[in-house]
Coordinates of C-alpha atoms in Angstrom, one line a residue:
M1 CA 0.0 0.0 0.0
E2 CA 2.8 2.4 0.8
N3 CA 4.1 2.2 -2.8
R4 CA 0.8 3.6 -4.1
N5 CA 0.1 7.3 -4.4
K6 CA -1.8 9.0 -1.5
L7 CA -4.9 10.6 -2.9
L8 CA -6.2 12.0 0.4
E9 CA -4.3 12.8 3.6
V10 CA -6.3 13.7 6.8
K11 CA -4.0 15.2 9.5
N12 CA -5.2 15.7 13.0
L13 CA -8.7 16.8 11.7
K14 CA -10.9 18.4 14.3
Q15 CA -14.6 19.4 13.9
H16 CA -16.1 21.0 16.9
F17 CA -19.6 22.5 17.2
N18 CA -20.6 25.2 19.6
I19 CA -24.1 24.3 20.8
G20 CA -24.5 27.4 23.1
R21 CA -23.9 28.2 26.7
G22 CA -20.2 27.5 26.4
R23 CA -20.8 23.9 25.4
V24 CA -18.9 22.3 22.6
V25 CA -19.5 19.0 20.9
K26 CA -16.2 17.5 19.6
A27 CA -17.7 15.4 16.8
V28 CA -14.3 14.8 15.3
D29 CA -11.3 15.3 17.6
G30 CA -7.8 14.6 16.1
L31 CA -8.4 12.2 13.2
S32 CA -5.5 11.1 11.0
F33 CA -5.5 8.7 8.1
D34 CA -4.5 8.4 4.4
I35 CA -6.5 7.0 1.4
Y36 CA -4.5 5.7 -1.5
E37 CA -5.5 5.8 -5.2
G38 CA -7.8 3.0 -6.2
E39 CA -8.6 1.7 -2.8
V40 CA -11.8 1.6 -0.7
L41 CA -11.4 2.7 2.9
G42 CA -14.4 1.8 5.0
L43 CA -15.2 3.9 8.1
V44 CA -17.4 2.3 10.7
G45 CA -18.7 3.0 14.1
E46 CA -22.0 3.5 16.0
S47 CA -24.3 6.4 15.4
G48 CA -23.0 9.7 16.6
C49 CA -19.3 8.7 16.5
G50 CA -18.4 11.3 13.9
K51 CA -18.3 9.2 10.7
S52 CA -20.6 11.4 8.6
T53 CA -19.1 14.6 10.0
T54 CA -15.7 13.3 8.9
G55 CA -17.0 12.8 5.3
R56 CA -18.6 16.3 5.2
S57 CA -15.5 17.9 6.6
I58 CA -13.3 16.2 4.0
I59 CA -15.4 17.4 1.1
G60 CA -15.6 20.9 2.6
L61 CA -19.3 21.1 3.6
Y62 CA -18.0 22.0 7.0
D63 CA -15.0 24.3 7.7
A64 CA -12.6 22.3 9.8
T65 CA -12.0 23.5 13.3
D66 CA -8.4 22.4 13.1
G67 CA -6.1 20.1 11.2
E68 CA -5.6 19.6 7.5
V69 CA -7.3 17.7 4.7
L70 CA -5.0 17.3 1.7
F71 CA -6.4 16.1 -1.6
K72 CA -3.7 15.4 -4.2
G73 CA -1.4 17.5 -2.0
E74 CA -3.7 20.5 -1.9
N75 CA -5.4 21.8 1.3
V76 CA -9.2 21.3 0.9
H77 CA -10.0 24.1 3.4
A78 CA -7.6 26.7 1.9
K79 CA -9.2 29.7 0.2
K80 CA -9.8 28.9 -3.5
S81 CA -10.7 30.9 -6.6
R82 CA -13.9 29.9 -8.4
K83 CA -11.9 28.0 -11.0
E84 CA -10.1 26.1 -8.2
K85 CA -13.4 25.3 -6.5
L86 CA -14.9 23.9 -9.7
K87 CA -11.8 21.7 -10.3
F88 CA -12.0 20.4 -6.7
N89 CA -15.8 19.8 -6.9
R90 CA -15.4 17.8 -10.1
A91 CA -12.6 15.6 -8.7
M92 CA -14.4 14.8 -5.4
Q93 CA -18.1 13.9 -5.2
M94 CA -20.4 12.6 -2.5
I95 CA -23.3 10.1 -2.4
F96 CA -25.6 11.0 0.5
Q97 CA -27.4 8.7 3.0
D98 CA -31.0 9.7 2.3
P99 CA -32.0 9.1 -1.4
Y100 CA -35.3 10.7 -0.7
A101 CA -33.9 14.1 0.6
S102 CA -30.8 14.4 -1.6
L103 CA -32.7 14.7 -4.9
N104 CA -34.6 17.9 -5.9
P105 CA -38.3 16.8 -6.3
R106 CA -38.9 19.7 -8.8
M107 CA -36.3 18.5 -11.3
T108 CA -36.5 15.6 -13.7
V109 CA -34.0 12.8 -13.2
G110 CA -32.2 13.8 -16.4
D111 CA -31.7 17.4 -15.2
I112 CA -30.5 16.1 -11.8
I113 CA -27.8 14.0 -13.3
A114 CA -26.9 16.6 -15.9
E115 CA -26.5 19.4 -13.3
G116 CA -22.8 18.8 -12.9
I117 CA -22.3 18.3 -16.6
D118 CA -23.9 21.8 -17.1
I119 CA -21.9 23.5 -14.4
H120 CA -18.6 22.1 -15.6
G121 CA -19.4 22.5 -19.3
L122 CA -18.8 18.9 -20.1
A123 CA -21.2 18.7 -23.0
K124 CA -20.9 20.8 -26.2
S125 CA -24.5 20.3 -27.3
K126 CA -27.9 19.2 -25.9
E127 CA -27.6 16.0 -27.8
E128 CA -24.3 15.2 -26.2
R129 CA -25.7 16.2 -22.8
D130 CA -28.7 13.9 -23.2
N131 CA -26.5 11.0 -24.4
R132 CA -24.2 11.4 -21.4
V133 CA -27.3 11.2 -19.1
Y134 CA -28.6 8.1 -21.0
D135 CA -25.3 6.4 -20.7
L136 CA -25.1 7.1 -17.0
L137 CA -28.6 5.8 -16.4
E138 CA -27.7 2.6 -18.1
T139 CA -24.5 2.4 -16.2
V140 CA -26.4 2.3 -12.9
G141 CA -29.0 -0.1 -14.0
L142 CA -31.8 2.2 -15.2
T143 CA -33.0 3.2 -18.7
K144 CA -33.0 6.3 -20.7
E145 CA -36.8 6.5 -20.4
H146 CA -36.3 7.3 -16.7
A147 CA -34.6 10.6 -17.6
S148 CA -38.0 12.4 -18.0
R149 CA -39.4 11.2 -14.7
Y150 CA -39.3 12.8 -11.3
P151 CA -37.7 11.4 -8.1
H152 CA -41.1 10.6 -6.4
E153 CA -41.7 8.0 -9.1
F154 CA -38.8 5.8 -8.0
S155 CA -38.1 3.4 -5.2
G156 CA -35.4 4.1 -2.6
G157 CA -32.9 1.8 -4.3
Q158 CA -33.6 3.4 -7.7
R159 CA -33.2 6.9 -6.2
Q160 CA -29.8 5.9 -4.7
R161 CA -28.8 4.7 -8.2
I162 CA -29.8 8.1 -9.5
G163 CA -27.6 9.7 -6.8
I164 CA -24.7 7.5 -7.9
A165 CA -25.2 8.5 -11.5
R166 CA -25.2 12.2 -10.5
A167 CA -21.9 11.7 -8.7
L168 CA -20.4 9.9 -11.7
A169 CA -21.5 12.5 -14.2
V170 CA -18.5 14.8 -13.7
E171 CA -16.0 11.8 -13.8
P172 CA -14.6 12.2 -10.3
D173 CA -11.5 10.6 -8.9
F174 CA -12.8 10.2 -5.4
I175 CA -16.2 9.5 -4.0
I176 CA -17.4 9.8 -0.4
A177 CA -20.3 7.4 0.2
D178 CA -22.0 8.6 3.4
E179 CA -24.0 5.5 4.6
P180 CA -25.4 5.0 1.0
I181 CA -27.3 1.8 1.9
S182 CA -28.6 2.5 5.5
A183 CA -32.0 3.8 4.3
L184 CA -32.5 0.9 1.9
D185 CA -34.2 -2.5 2.3
V186 CA -31.8 -5.3 3.0
S187 CA -32.6 -7.0 -0.3
I188 CA -31.6 -3.8 -2.1
Q189 CA -28.4 -3.0 -0.1
A190 CA -26.4 -5.8 -1.7
Q191 CA -27.4 -4.7 -5.2
V192 CA -26.2 -1.1 -4.6
V193 CA -23.0 -2.2 -3.0
N194 CA -22.3 -4.6 -5.9
L195 CA -22.9 -1.7 -8.3
M196 CA -20.5 0.5 -6.5
K197 CA -17.8 -2.3 -6.5
Q198 CA -18.3 -2.7 -10.2
L199 CA -18.0 1.0 -10.9
Q200 CA -14.9 1.2 -8.7
R201 CA -13.2 -1.5 -10.7
D202 CA -14.3 -0.2 -14.1
R203 CA -13.5 3.5 -13.5
S204 CA -10.5 3.2 -11.2
L205 CA -12.4 5.1 -8.5
T206 CA -11.3 5.7 -4.9
Y207 CA -14.0 5.5 -2.2
L208 CA -14.4 6.5 1.4
F209 CA -17.3 4.2 2.3
I210 CA -19.0 5.3 5.6
A211 CA -21.4 2.8 7.3
H212 CA -22.3 1.1 10.5
D213 CA -22.8 -2.4 9.0
L214 CA -19.4 -4.1 9.5
S215 CA -20.3 -7.1 7.3
M216 CA -21.2 -4.9 4.3
V217 CA -18.1 -2.7 4.9
K218 CA -15.9 -5.7 4.8
Y219 CA -17.4 -6.8 1.5
I220 CA -16.5 -3.6 -0.3
S221 CA -13.4 -2.3 1.6
D222 CA -9.7 -2.8 1.3
R223 CA -9.0 -1.3 4.7
I224 CA -11.3 -0.4 7.6
G225 CA -11.1 2.3 10.2
V226 CA -13.1 2.0 13.3
M227 CA -14.3 5.2 14.9
Y228 CA -15.4 5.9 18.5
Q229 CA -16.3 9.3 20.0
G230 CA -14.6 11.2 17.2
H231 CA -11.4 9.2 17.2
L232 CA -10.0 6.3 15.2
V233 CA -9.4 3.3 17.6
E234 CA -8.3 0.7 15.0
L235 CA -7.2 0.8 11.3
C236 CA -6.0 -2.1 9.2
D237 CA -6.8 -4.4 6.2
A238 CA -10.4 -5.5 6.1
D239 CA -9.6 -9.2 6.4
R240 CA -7.1 -8.7 9.2
L241 CA -9.6 -6.7 11.2
Y242 CA -11.9 -9.7 11.3
E243 CA -9.1 -12.2 11.9
N244 CA -7.4 -10.2 14.7
P245 CA -9.5 -7.4 16.2
V246 CA -7.5 -5.9 19.0
H247 CA -9.3 -2.9 20.4
A248 CA -12.1 -3.7 22.8
Y249 CA -14.6 -1.5 20.9
T250 CA -13.8 -3.3 17.6
K251 CA -14.4 -6.7 19.3
S252 CA -17.7 -5.4 20.6
L253 CA -18.9 -4.3 17.1
L254 CA -17.8 -7.6 15.6
S255 CA -19.6 -9.6 18.3
A256 CA -22.9 -7.9 17.3
I257 CA -22.9 -9.1 13.7
P258 CA -25.6 -11.7 13.2
L259 CA -24.9 -14.8 11.1
P260 CA -27.5 -16.9 9.2
D261 CA -26.9 -19.9 11.5
P262 CA -29.5 -20.6 14.3
E263 CA -27.1 -22.6 16.4
H264 CA -24.5 -19.8 16.3
E265 CA -27.1 -17.2 17.1
R266 CA -28.3 -19.3 20.1
T267 CA -24.8 -19.4 21.5
R268 CA -23.4 -16.1 20.4
K269 CA -22.2 -13.9 23.2
R270 CA -22.3 -10.2 22.8
I271 CA -19.2 -8.4 24.0
V272 CA -20.1 -5.2 25.8
Y273 CA -17.5 -2.4 25.4
D274 CA -16.4 -1.0 28.8
R275 CA -16.4 2.6 27.8
P276 CA -13.6 4.8 29.3
T277 CA -14.9 7.1 32.0
G278 CA -12.6 9.9 31.1
G279 CA -9.7 11.0 28.9
A280 CA -9.0 10.6 25.2
V281 CA -9.5 7.3 23.4
G282 CA -7.4 7.9 20.3
K283 CA -5.5 11.2 20.2
S284 CA -2.1 11.6 18.7
S285 CA 0.1 12.4 21.7
E286 CA 3.6 12.3 22.9
D287 CA 2.3 11.4 26.3
S288 CA 2.7 7.7 26.5
S289 CA -0.1 7.4 29.1
I290 CA -2.7 8.7 26.6
P291 CA -4.0 6.3 24.1
A292 CA -2.8 7.0 20.5
L293 CA -2.8 5.0 17.3
R294 CA 0.2 2.7 17.5
E295 CA 1.4 0.2 14.9
I296 CA 1.2 -3.2 16.4
E297 CA 2.1 -5.0 13.1
P298 CA 2.7 -3.7 9.6
G299 CA -0.3 -1.7 8.5
H300 CA -2.3 -2.5 11.7
Y301 CA -2.9 0.5 14.0
V302 CA -4.7 0.4 17.4
S303 CA -5.4 3.1 19.9
M304 CA -3.5 2.2 23.1
T305 CA -1.0 3.5 25.6
D306 CA 2.6 2.5 25.6
A307 CA 1.9 0.2 28.6
E308 CA -1.0 -1.4 26.7
L309 CA 1.3 -1.9 23.7
E310 CA 3.9 -3.6 25.8
A311 CA 1.3 -5.8 27.4
Y312 CA 0.0 -6.8 24.0
Q313 CA 3.5 -7.5 22.6
A314 CA 4.2 -9.6 25.7
Q315 CA 1.2 -11.8 24.9
L316 CA 2.7 -12.6 21.5
V317 CA 5.9 -13.9 22.9

């Protein structure tokens, strides 16, 4: 992985919100990770852990409180000219969680998909514009006849396909998928994820795939980062995370995954995470007594103190 080019670098990202009366919510509090060209990084954790806020901060929907987000070496949150903003917006797109709320009900599907094409001047004529829309609809499993319809005429799964087509319309390099399947029926979720996998292979896309369903994230991701209370507590290859979960919170999440095996479900024991009563859970710090992401094996990072790292290494001897 280290030999591949870094497409995105997140460095000590903080996103704090002032909720009044001197109170501050630290939705993201010191997050650091890289995403390499052509990979899918899954980001998982319970509701409220800061996953979606991370995605929105990366794409610039929120101004970061602190830290840096570098996309192709350029700071996302630095002041940009209109031309620079257009270039960035074309290279990075987002698929939103709610396919019902993310599509303008007053626009036809064709106009929704073509909006980016129009803004970036990617079609020289109406005919070329329409043909691009038709091709995109077919790419996501719909037909050109759907272009003249309105969002309310489609199911949730179809609307999410429209959202994917809209993101693809400007030929981006990087797509943030913010819980793109959580609002869909289980039977439709696999279809959408399979479509995204196919598009990722065919178009050499890079994804940040945000979700709370660990089983689905494993299916699509090359690496997985586990978030808890605004921090990363574990980061490694998807298969390795399942084979050797180390952080107690990761073990808790994995223990909650149901399997289609009645005998397993009868005997399955849920691991309850013993939440820390105070202090940080994953900050980068030179203080060895504060948990920080530490590399326990090549490419496998876990939030722990120096003492916890020594104890873990002693178990391997």
